[in-house]
Amino acid sequence: MHYWIWIFLPLLKILMSKMLARLIDACHFAGTLSLRKLINYFRIKVSYSLSKLIRRPKHAGMPLSLSIEPTTSCTLSCPECPSGRGEFTRPEGKMDISGFQGILNQLKGHLIYLMLYFQGEPLLNPDFFQMLALARKSRIYTATSTNAQHLGDENARKIVESGLDRLIISLDGTDQETYEKYRVGGDLEKVREGVRNIVKWKKKLRSSRPYVIIQFLVFKANEHQIPEIRELAKDLGADRLVLKSVQVYGYQEDTELIPDNNKYSRYLRDADGLWELKKPIKNRCYRMWSGAVISWDGRVLPCCFDKDAHHQLGKLDDHSFKEIWKGKEYSAFRSQILENRSNIDICRNCSE
């Protein structure tokens, strides 16, 4: 009996610590809410439900969530990333702090969730930590995603001190050879050290933030390492591990990127042996009612699948966000979603 207790107790402690971290994260999220934000959420949900019912776009409220692009710069060359492949047709650059402040001034009363990431590596923007401070002051739940190549001791301390709520760290292999098959130019040891730095400073500063997520993109080349990444995430002290399916641009062709295990793939082979989306494309998309993406230079985009801004719905240099959000271009795009979403190129490879 005592033998089994000594085996079970460490597992119970790990489980309890993970549950506690999630609970604390949920409390941080709840702490950013207000009556005004909850009313806005209700208006969004009702107008979206009505639009699905009548098949015409009816929209009320302002966005609940927003992704803002600090920069398009990145030091890696990931094969499925436009930034890494150098294939942008839109201008590249970084958002300045005044532009960011202008966005917050327009939306902070309604915004619940802010992702400081779109394309590029956010830590390469010198104003990144000031952006976090402004969002924190505005009582918005903040998150970002990083390749952790710039998550040294000083930056880790600044992130913890900033009050960032959620930190997503990309770690797609448990050895350097596998890791760099996708994170071309990346150093696995820097990622490990970056996670350790965050965990260390959380303890030193007695902070419950950020909630640390290790994100593992599952490819054919690394799917055999899933048991190992589970152990590594636990050893590094991450709060959570997310196994994420990968978006492949040319998925219709035979590709070495798509994993063999269908559980971790967005795609399945059809009767002719060609790849197709696992989930059918439905003529609806909650994101078009609840959130948006803003590029570094103020282009308002429908969602994170429009990486090269081919579906720009307006620009903040010319109009306020509300004018764009309620404007004809946005309404027309929502109409397309409800009529035939599969006709929109960025929707044909979407897991929504």
mmCIF file of C-alpha atoms in Angstrom:
data_model
loop_
_atom_site.group_PDB
_atom_site.id
_atom_site.type_symbol
_atom_site.label_atom_id
_atom_site.label_comp_id
_atom_site.label_asym_id
_atom_site.label_seq_id
_atom_site.Cartn_x
_atom_site.Cartn_y
_atom_site.Cartn_z
ATOM 1 C CA MET A 1 0.000 0.000 0.000
ATOM 2 C CA HIS A 2 2.726 2.483 1.002
ATOM 3 C CA TYR A 3 4.630 1.691 -2.197
ATOM 4 C CA TRP A 4 1.706 2.882 -4.356
ATOM 5 C CA ILE A 5 1.256 6.038 -2.261
ATOM 6 C CA TRP A 6 4.850 7.116 -2.900
ATOM 7 C CA ILE A 7 4.322 6.645 -6.646
ATOM 8 C CA PHE A 8 0.976 8.423 -6.689
ATOM 9 C CA LEU A 9 1.871 11.481 -4.568
ATOM 10 C CA PRO A 10 4.356 13.089 -7.040
ATOM 11 C CA LEU A 11 1.833 12.660 -9.860
ATOM 12 C CA LEU A 12 -0.886 14.222 -7.695
ATOM 13 C CA LYS A 13 1.352 17.195 -6.898
ATOM 14 C CA ILE A 14 2.040 17.778 -10.589
ATOM 15 C CA LEU A 15 -1.663 17.553 -11.433
ATOM 16 C CA MET A 16 -2.633 19.927 -8.628
ATOM 17 C CA SER A 17 0.021 22.461 -9.643
ATOM 18 C CA LYS A 18 -1.235 22.442 -13.252
ATOM 19 C CA MET A 19 -4.832 22.884 -12.110
ATOM 20 C CA LEU A 20 -3.823 25.700 -9.764
ATOM 21 C CA ALA A 21 -1.926 27.482 -12.562
ATOM 22 C CA ARG A 22 -4.996 27.273 -14.814
ATOM 23 C CA LEU A 23 -7.236 28.551 -12.039
ATOM 24 C CA ILE A 24 -4.949 31.502 -11.359
ATOM 25 C CA ASP A 25 -4.796 32.274 -15.088
ATOM 26 C CA ALA A 26 -8.605 32.200 -15.244
ATOM 27 C CA CYS A 27 -8.740 34.615 -12.299
ATOM 28 C CA HIS A 28 -6.364 36.983 -14.072
ATOM 29 C CA PHE A 29 -8.641 36.880 -17.110
ATOM 30 C CA ALA A 30 -11.771 37.469 -15.018
ATOM 31 C CA GLY A 31 -10.054 40.398 -13.322
ATOM 32 C CA THR A 32 -9.920 42.316 -16.607
ATOM 33 C CA LEU A 33 -13.689 42.118 -17.167
ATOM 34 C CA SER A 34 -16.185 44.902 -16.589
ATOM 35 C CA LEU A 35 -19.920 45.372 -17.042
ATOM 36 C CA ARG A 36 -19.283 47.328 -20.240
ATOM 37 C CA LYS A 37 -17.169 44.492 -21.676
ATOM 38 C CA LEU A 38 -19.752 41.862 -20.721
ATOM 39 C CA ILE A 39 -22.546 43.847 -22.381
ATOM 40 C CA ASN A 40 -20.372 44.156 -25.484
ATOM 41 C CA TYR A 41 -19.773 40.385 -25.442
ATOM 42 C CA PHE A 42 -23.533 39.775 -25.275
ATOM 43 C CA ARG A 43 -24.157 42.132 -28.225
ATOM 44 C CA ILE A 44 -21.530 40.332 -30.316
ATOM 45 C CA LYS A 45 -22.976 36.887 -29.538
ATOM 46 C CA VAL A 46 -26.572 37.915 -30.296
ATOM 47 C CA SER A 47 -25.715 39.667 -33.557
ATOM 48 C CA TYR A 48 -23.597 36.704 -34.698
ATOM 49 C CA SER A 49 -26.385 34.215 -33.919
ATOM 50 C CA LEU A 50 -28.908 36.394 -35.753
ATOM 51 C CA SER A 51 -26.610 36.684 -38.777
ATOM 52 C CA LYS A 52 -26.256 32.909 -39.020
ATOM 53 C CA LEU A 53 -30.020 32.539 -38.789
ATOM 54 C CA ILE A 54 -31.005 35.053 -41.482
ATOM 55 C CA ARG A 55 -27.836 34.589 -43.618
ATOM 56 C CA ARG A 56 -27.156 38.328 -43.687
ATOM 57 C CA PRO A 57 -24.560 40.213 -41.654
ATOM 58 C CA LYS A 58 -26.000 41.997 -38.643
ATOM 59 C CA HIS A 59 -23.376 43.333 -36.328
ATOM 60 C CA ALA A 60 -23.391 45.035 -32.942
ATOM 61 C CA GLY A 61 -20.553 45.785 -30.574
ATOM 62 C CA MET A 62 -16.811 46.275 -30.811
ATOM 63 C CA PRO A 63 -14.122 43.575 -30.970
ATOM 64 C CA LEU A 64 -13.588 41.358 -27.937
ATOM 65 C CA SER A 65 -10.137 40.260 -29.048
ATOM 66 C CA LEU A 66 -7.391 41.772 -31.155
ATOM 67 C CA SER A 67 -4.053 40.673 -32.591
ATOM 68 C CA ILE A 68 -1.539 43.471 -33.058
ATOM 69 C CA GLU A 69 1.690 42.990 -34.996
ATOM 70 C CA PRO A 70 4.686 44.555 -33.201
ATOM 71 C CA THR A 71 7.023 43.760 -36.107
ATOM 72 C CA THR A 72 7.486 41.612 -39.194
ATOM 73 C CA SER A 73 11.172 41.068 -38.382
ATOM 74 C CA CYS A 74 12.433 37.608 -37.450
ATOM 75 C CA THR A 75 15.838 35.950 -37.252
ATOM 76 C CA LEU A 76 14.538 32.487 -38.220
ATOM 77 C CA SER A 77 13.565 31.081 -41.634
ATOM 78 C CA CYS A 78 10.628 28.772 -40.900
ATOM 79 C CA PRO A 79 9.413 27.204 -44.188
ATOM 80 C CA GLU A 80 5.669 27.823 -43.682
ATOM 81 C CA CYS A 81 6.073 31.420 -42.502
ATOM 82 C CA PRO A 82 5.944 34.359 -44.983
ATOM 83 C CA SER A 83 8.301 36.313 -42.753
ATOM 84 C CA GLY A 84 10.785 33.450 -42.581
ATOM 85 C CA ARG A 85 10.537 32.784 -46.309
ATOM 86 C CA GLY A 86 10.843 36.480 -47.178
ATOM 87 C CA GLU A 87 7.682 36.343 -49.278
ATOM 88 C CA PHE A 88 5.767 39.392 -48.058
ATOM 89 C CA THR A 89 4.360 41.648 -50.744
ATOM 90 C CA ARG A 90 3.235 44.143 -48.099
ATOM 91 C CA PRO A 91 5.719 46.545 -46.471
ATOM 92 C CA GLU A 92 7.818 45.246 -43.580
ATOM 93 C CA GLY A 93 8.614 47.183 -40.430
ATOM 94 C CA LYS A 94 7.705 47.688 -36.780
ATOM 95 C CA MET A 95 4.859 49.456 -34.980
ATOM 96 C CA ASP A 96 5.782 52.564 -33.010
ATOM 97 C CA ILE A 97 4.489 53.217 -29.531
ATOM 98 C CA SER A 98 2.289 56.146 -30.582
ATOM 99 C CA GLY A 99 0.462 53.966 -33.101
ATOM 100 C CA PHE A 100 -0.080 51.312 -30.442
ATOM 101 C CA GLN A 101 -1.337 53.884 -27.932
ATOM 102 C CA GLY A 102 -3.773 55.193 -30.540
ATOM 103 C CA ILE A 103 -5.259 51.722 -31.017
ATOM 104 C CA LEU A 104 -5.623 51.215 -27.261
ATOM 105 C CA ASN A 105 -7.301 54.583 -26.834
ATOM 106 C CA GLN A 106 -9.981 53.540 -29.326
ATOM 107 C CA LEU A 107 -10.616 50.002 -28.065
ATOM 108 C CA LYS A 108 -9.578 49.579 -24.422
ATOM 109 C CA GLY A 109 -13.118 50.058 -23.100
ATOM 110 C CA HIS A 110 -14.351 46.936 -24.929
ATOM 111 C CA LEU A 111 -11.261 44.808 -25.517
ATOM 112 C CA ILE A 112 -10.900 41.681 -23.383
ATOM 113 C CA TYR A 113 -7.995 39.824 -25.007
ATOM 114 C CA LEU A 114 -4.929 41.271 -26.752
ATOM 115 C CA MET A 115 -2.441 39.082 -28.629
ATOM 116 C CA LEU A 116 0.754 41.063 -29.200
ATOM 117 C CA TYR A 117 1.819 38.931 -32.134
ATOM 118 C CA PHE A 118 0.923 38.325 -35.754
ATOM 119 C CA GLN A 119 3.963 37.824 -37.989
ATOM 120 C CA GLY A 120 7.596 38.247 -36.965
ATOM 121 C CA GLU A 121 9.219 37.970 -33.536
ATOM 122 C CA PRO A 122 7.607 40.488 -31.137
ATOM 123 C CA LEU A 123 10.657 40.783 -28.881
ATOM 124 C CA LEU A 124 12.549 42.426 -31.755
ATOM 125 C CA ASN A 125 10.425 45.564 -31.378
ATOM 126 C CA PRO A 126 12.288 47.853 -28.914
ATOM 127 C CA ASP A 127 8.935 49.227 -27.670
ATOM 128 C CA PHE A 128 7.529 45.771 -26.899
ATOM 129 C CA PHE A 129 7.747 46.051 -23.109
ATOM 130 C CA GLN A 130 6.261 49.537 -23.159
ATOM 131 C CA MET A 131 3.357 48.124 -25.178
ATOM 132 C CA LEU A 132 2.819 45.474 -22.518
ATOM 133 C CA ALA A 133 2.837 48.123 -19.791
ATOM 134 C CA LEU A 134 0.234 50.228 -21.604
ATOM 135 C CA ALA A 135 -2.040 47.214 -22.182
ATOM 136 C CA ARG A 136 -1.694 46.198 -18.542
ATOM 137 C CA LYS A 137 -2.597 49.724 -17.444
ATOM 138 C CA SER A 138 -5.685 49.484 -19.668
ATOM 139 C CA ARG A 139 -6.806 46.287 -17.874
ATOM 140 C CA ILE A 140 -6.626 44.030 -20.931
ATOM 141 C CA TYR A 141 -5.609 40.359 -20.743
ATOM 142 C CA THR A 142 -2.350 40.202 -22.716
ATOM 143 C CA ALA A 143 -0.626 37.354 -24.546
ATOM 144 C CA THR A 144 2.258 36.937 -26.937
ATOM 145 C CA SER A 145 4.030 34.194 -28.867
ATOM 146 C CA THR A 146 7.788 33.894 -29.248
ATOM 147 C CA ASN A 147 10.416 31.604 -30.748
ATOM 148 C CA ALA A 148 12.443 32.276 -27.558
ATOM 149 C CA GLN A 149 15.665 33.066 -29.416
ATOM 150 C CA HIS A 150 15.721 36.426 -27.604
ATOM 151 C CA LEU A 151 14.483 35.273 -24.209
ATOM 152 C CA GLY A 152 17.685 35.826 -22.285
ATOM 153 C CA ASP A 153 17.804 36.619 -18.582
ATOM 154 C CA GLU A 154 17.128 40.365 -18.924
ATOM 155 C CA ASN A 155 14.200 39.984 -21.314
ATOM 156 C CA ALA A 156 12.746 37.205 -19.159
ATOM 157 C CA ARG A 157 12.864 39.490 -16.116
ATOM 158 C CA LYS A 158 11.214 42.314 -18.075
ATOM 159 C CA ILE A 159 8.426 40.021 -19.262
ATOM 160 C CA VAL A 160 7.637 38.874 -15.732
ATOM 161 C CA GLU A 161 7.811 42.442 -14.410
ATOM 162 C CA SER A 162 5.542 43.680 -17.223
ATOM 163 C CA GLY A 163 2.615 41.580 -16.001
ATOM 164 C CA LEU A 164 2.165 39.732 -19.309
ATOM 165 C CA ASP A 165 -0.652 37.251 -18.702
ATOM 166 C CA ARG A 166 0.166 34.498 -21.215
ATOM 167 C CA LEU A 167 3.422 33.528 -22.914
ATOM 168 C CA ILE A 168 3.399 31.001 -25.768
ATOM 169 C CA ILE A 169 6.831 29.557 -26.534
ATOM 170 C CA SER A 170 7.410 27.604 -29.757
ATOM 171 C CA LEU A 171 9.406 24.419 -29.191
ATOM 172 C CA ASP A 172 9.028 21.956 -32.058
ATOM 173 C CA GLY A 173 11.634 19.306 -31.322
ATOM 174 C CA THR A 174 13.470 17.703 -28.424
ATOM 175 C CA ASP A 175 16.857 17.585 -30.150
ATOM 176 C CA GLN A 176 18.601 20.197 -32.284
ATOM 177 C CA GLU A 177 18.461 18.174 -35.502
ATOM 178 C CA THR A 178 14.677 17.740 -35.339
ATOM 179 C CA TYR A 179 14.013 21.236 -33.986
ATOM 180 C CA GLU A 180 15.846 23.045 -36.790
ATOM 181 C CA LYS A 181 14.040 21.141 -39.525
ATOM 182 C CA TYR A 182 11.266 23.696 -39.079
ATOM 183 C CA ARG A 183 12.840 26.423 -36.915
ATOM 184 C CA VAL A 184 15.591 27.001 -39.461
ATOM 185 C CA GLY A 185 18.384 29.037 -37.908
ATOM 186 C CA GLY A 186 17.106 28.465 -34.371
ATOM 187 C CA ASP A 187 18.962 27.155 -31.340
ATOM 188 C CA LEU A 188 17.056 24.642 -29.210
ATOM 189 C CA GLU A 189 19.179 25.330 -26.151
ATOM 190 C CA LYS A 190 18.180 29.017 -26.270
ATOM 191 C CA VAL A 191 14.521 27.938 -26.110
ATOM 192 C CA ARG A 192 15.137 25.653 -23.128
ATOM 193 C CA GLU A 193 17.105 28.378 -21.380
ATOM 194 C CA GLY A 194 14.385 30.929 -22.159
ATOM 195 C CA VAL A 195 11.728 28.816 -20.452
ATOM 196 C CA ARG A 196 14.017 28.300 -17.464
ATOM 197 C CA ASN A 197 14.640 32.053 -17.258
ATOM 198 C CA ILE A 198 10.917 32.845 -17.163
ATOM 199 C CA VAL A 199 10.241 30.202 -14.511
ATOM 200 C CA LYS A 200 13.210 31.466 -12.461
ATOM 201 C CA TRP A 201 12.058 35.091 -12.513
ATOM 202 C CA LYS A 202 8.483 34.133 -11.683
ATOM 203 C CA LYS A 203 9.823 32.492 -8.536
ATOM 204 C CA LYS A 204 12.236 35.317 -7.711
ATOM 205 C CA LEU A 205 9.600 38.013 -8.136
ATOM 206 C CA ARG A 206 6.870 35.825 -6.608
ATOM 207 C CA SER A 207 4.722 36.380 -9.660
ATOM 208 C CA SER A 208 1.919 34.149 -10.940
ATOM 209 C CA ARG A 209 2.317 35.704 -14.392
ATOM 210 C CA PRO A 210 2.821 34.806 -17.177
ATOM 211 C CA TYR A 211 1.003 31.519 -17.732
ATOM 212 C CA VAL A 212 3.676 29.654 -19.698
ATOM 213 C CA ILE A 213 2.579 27.505 -22.631
ATOM 214 C CA ILE A 214 4.996 25.411 -24.662
ATOM 215 C CA GLN A 215 3.558 25.010 -28.154
ATOM 216 C CA PHE A 216 4.690 22.004 -30.185
ATOM 217 C CA LEU A 217 3.778 22.122 -33.883
ATOM 218 C CA VAL A 218 3.315 18.491 -34.901
ATOM 219 C CA PHE A 219 5.050 17.515 -38.167
ATOM 220 C CA LYS A 220 5.931 14.207 -39.689
ATOM 221 C CA ALA A 221 9.541 14.840 -38.635
ATOM 222 C CA ASN A 222 8.769 15.344 -34.942
ATOM 223 C CA GLU A 223 5.567 13.429 -34.180
ATOM 224 C CA HIS A 224 7.620 10.551 -32.737
ATOM 225 C CA GLN A 225 8.875 12.982 -30.073
ATOM 226 C CA ILE A 226 5.478 13.699 -28.505
ATOM 227 C CA PRO A 227 6.209 11.530 -25.414
ATOM 228 C CA GLU A 228 9.573 13.298 -25.061
ATOM 229 C CA ILE A 229 8.126 16.808 -25.354
ATOM 230 C CA ARG A 230 5.632 15.972 -22.616
ATOM 231 C CA GLU A 231 8.528 15.126 -20.323
ATOM 232 C CA LEU A 232 10.581 18.133 -21.398
ATOM 233 C CA ALA A 233 7.710 20.591 -20.806
ATOM 234 C CA LYS A 234 7.272 19.150 -17.320
ATOM 235 C CA ASP A 235 11.016 19.289 -16.566
ATOM 236 C CA LEU A 236 11.271 22.908 -17.742
ATOM 237 C CA GLY A 237 8.407 23.960 -15.473
ATOM 238 C CA ALA A 238 5.911 25.078 -18.140
ATOM 239 C CA ASP A 239 2.315 25.465 -17.018
ATOM 240 C CA ARG A 240 0.912 23.746 -20.082
ATOM 241 C CA LEU A 241 1.890 21.909 -23.262
ATOM 242 C CA VAL A 242 -0.146 22.422 -26.446
ATOM 243 C CA LEU A 243 0.228 20.013 -29.373
ATOM 244 C CA LYS A 244 -0.821 22.078 -32.372
ATOM 245 C CA SER A 245 -1.601 20.948 -35.902
ATOM 246 C CA VAL A 246 0.401 22.737 -38.562
ATOM 247 C CA GLN A 247 -1.009 24.877 -41.364
ATOM 248 C CA VAL A 248 0.562 23.827 -44.672
ATOM 249 C CA TYR A 249 0.201 26.237 -47.597
ATOM 250 C CA GLY A 250 0.451 23.686 -50.401
ATOM 251 C CA TYR A 251 -1.406 20.944 -48.578
ATOM 252 C CA GLN A 252 -3.079 19.676 -51.776
ATOM 253 C CA GLU A 253 0.302 18.396 -52.914
ATOM 254 C CA ASP A 254 2.063 15.446 -51.349
ATOM 255 C CA THR A 255 4.041 16.972 -48.494
ATOM 256 C CA GLU A 256 6.494 15.704 -45.926
ATOM 257 C CA LEU A 257 5.192 18.171 -43.348
ATOM 258 C CA ILE A 258 1.820 16.546 -42.623
ATOM 259 C CA PRO A 259 2.097 13.996 -39.771
ATOM 260 C CA ASP A 260 1.051 10.366 -40.206
ATOM 261 C CA ASN A 261 -1.121 10.443 -37.084
ATOM 262 C CA ASN A 262 -4.475 11.932 -38.152
ATOM 263 C CA LYS A 263 -5.103 13.118 -34.602
ATOM 264 C CA TYR A 264 -2.483 15.834 -35.084
ATOM 265 C CA SER A 265 -3.268 16.744 -38.690
ATOM 266 C CA ARG A 266 -5.626 19.331 -40.190
ATOM 267 C CA TYR A 267 -5.746 17.247 -43.367
ATOM 268 C CA LEU A 268 -6.896 13.830 -44.566
ATOM 269 C CA ARG A 269 -6.439 12.057 -47.882
ATOM 270 C CA ASP A 270 -9.549 11.857 -50.072
ATOM 271 C CA ALA A 271 -10.623 8.947 -52.291
ATOM 272 C CA ASP A 272 -8.133 10.048 -54.968
ATOM 273 C CA GLY A 273 -5.260 10.140 -52.495
ATOM 274 C CA LEU A 274 -5.143 13.958 -52.359
ATOM 275 C CA TRP A 275 -5.028 15.947 -49.163
ATOM 276 C CA GLU A 276 -8.131 17.858 -48.058
ATOM 277 C CA LEU A 277 -9.175 19.696 -44.910
ATOM 278 C CA LYS A 278 -10.298 17.361 -42.154
ATOM 279 C CA LYS A 279 -13.113 19.719 -41.119
ATOM 280 C CA PRO A 280 -15.658 20.952 -43.680
ATOM 281 C CA ILE A 281 -15.724 24.686 -44.389
ATOM 282 C CA LYS A 282 -18.960 26.077 -42.970
ATOM 283 C CA ASN A 283 -20.437 29.400 -44.067
ATOM 284 C CA ARG A 284 -19.848 31.096 -40.759
ATOM 285 C CA CYS A 285 -16.943 32.464 -38.731
ATOM 286 C CA TYR A 286 -17.251 33.895 -35.238
ATOM 287 C CA ARG A 287 -13.918 35.671 -35.610
ATOM 288 C CA MET A 288 -15.432 38.058 -38.165
ATOM 289 C CA TRP A 289 -17.796 39.285 -35.469
ATOM 290 C CA SER A 290 -15.561 39.119 -32.405
ATOM 291 C CA GLY A 291 -12.005 40.035 -33.399
ATOM 292 C CA ALA A 292 -9.555 41.494 -35.890
ATOM 293 C CA VAL A 293 -5.865 41.783 -36.733
ATOM 294 C CA ILE A 294 -3.908 45.017 -37.069
ATOM 295 C CA SER A 295 -0.580 44.990 -38.898
ATOM 296 C CA TRP A 296 2.418 47.022 -37.770
ATOM 297 C CA ASP A 297 1.476 49.864 -40.142
ATOM 298 C CA GLY A 298 -2.207 50.047 -39.183
ATOM 299 C CA ARG A 299 -3.853 47.795 -41.784
ATOM 300 C CA VAL A 300 -7.021 46.229 -40.390
ATOM 301 C CA LEU A 301 -7.287 42.584 -41.472
ATOM 302 C CA PRO A 302 -10.049 40.012 -40.968
ATOM 303 C CA CYS A 303 -7.978 37.353 -39.205
ATOM 304 C CA CYS A 304 -4.550 35.786 -38.668
ATOM 305 C CA PHE A 305 -4.838 33.706 -41.864
ATOM 306 C CA ASP A 306 -4.456 36.861 -43.963
ATOM 307 C CA LYS A 307 -0.712 36.990 -43.383
ATOM 308 C CA ASP A 308 0.105 39.093 -46.439
ATOM 309 C CA ALA A 309 -2.828 41.536 -46.023
ATOM 310 C CA HIS A 310 -4.602 40.606 -49.264
ATOM 311 C CA HIS A 311 -7.987 41.337 -47.639
ATOM 312 C CA GLN A 312 -7.266 44.712 -46.079
ATOM 313 C CA LEU A 313 -10.523 46.171 -44.789
ATOM 314 C CA GLY A 314 -9.190 49.625 -43.991
ATOM 315 C CA LYS A 315 -6.191 51.541 -42.684
ATOM 316 C CA LEU A 316 -5.988 53.452 -39.431
ATOM 317 C CA ASP A 317 -4.167 56.334 -41.134
ATOM 318 C CA ASP A 318 -7.359 57.056 -43.055
ATOM 319 C CA HIS A 319 -10.189 56.090 -40.693
ATOM 320 C CA SER A 320 -10.885 55.311 -37.052
ATOM 321 C CA PHE A 321 -11.111 51.654 -36.107
ATOM 322 C CA LYS A 322 -14.843 51.973 -35.474
ATOM 323 C CA GLU A 323 -15.425 53.423 -38.952
ATOM 324 C CA ILE A 324 -13.582 50.437 -40.466
ATOM 325 C CA TRP A 325 -15.235 47.868 -38.163
ATOM 326 C CA LYS A 326 -18.693 49.171 -39.049
ATOM 327 C CA GLY A 327 -17.844 50.049 -42.664
ATOM 328 C CA LYS A 328 -18.967 48.697 -46.026
ATOM 329 C CA GLU A 329 -15.819 46.640 -46.660
ATOM 330 C CA TYR A 330 -16.177 44.725 -43.397
ATOM 331 C CA SER A 331 -19.885 44.172 -43.973
ATOM 332 C CA ALA A 332 -19.213 42.891 -47.497
ATOM 333 C CA PHE A 333 -16.570 40.477 -46.194
ATOM 334 C CA ARG A 334 -18.955 39.148 -43.556
ATOM 335 C CA SER A 335 -21.559 38.682 -46.314
ATOM 336 C CA GLN A 336 -19.062 36.577 -48.283
ATOM 337 C CA ILE A 337 -18.466 34.445 -45.209
ATOM 338 C CA LEU A 338 -22.188 33.746 -44.820
ATOM 339 C CA GLU A 339 -22.788 33.123 -48.539
ATOM 340 C CA ASN A 340 -19.871 30.912 -49.578
ATOM 341 C CA ARG A 341 -16.833 30.936 -47.372
ATOM 342 C CA SER A 342 -14.951 28.435 -49.538
ATOM 343 C CA ASN A 343 -14.683 31.144 -52.241
ATOM 344 C CA ILE A 344 -12.330 33.133 -49.978
ATOM 345 C CA ASP A 345 -8.726 32.011 -50.399
ATOM 346 C CA ILE A 346 -7.643 32.439 -46.770
ATOM 347 C CA CYS A 347 -10.668 30.424 -45.604
ATOM 348 C CA ARG A 348 -9.799 27.382 -47.703
ATOM 349 C CA ASN A 349 -6.995 26.458 -45.321
ATOM 350 C CA CYS A 350 -8.652 27.440 -42.064
ATOM 351 C CA SER A 351 -9.345 25.228 -39.063
ATOM 352 C CA GLU A 352 -12.017 27.565 -37.626
#
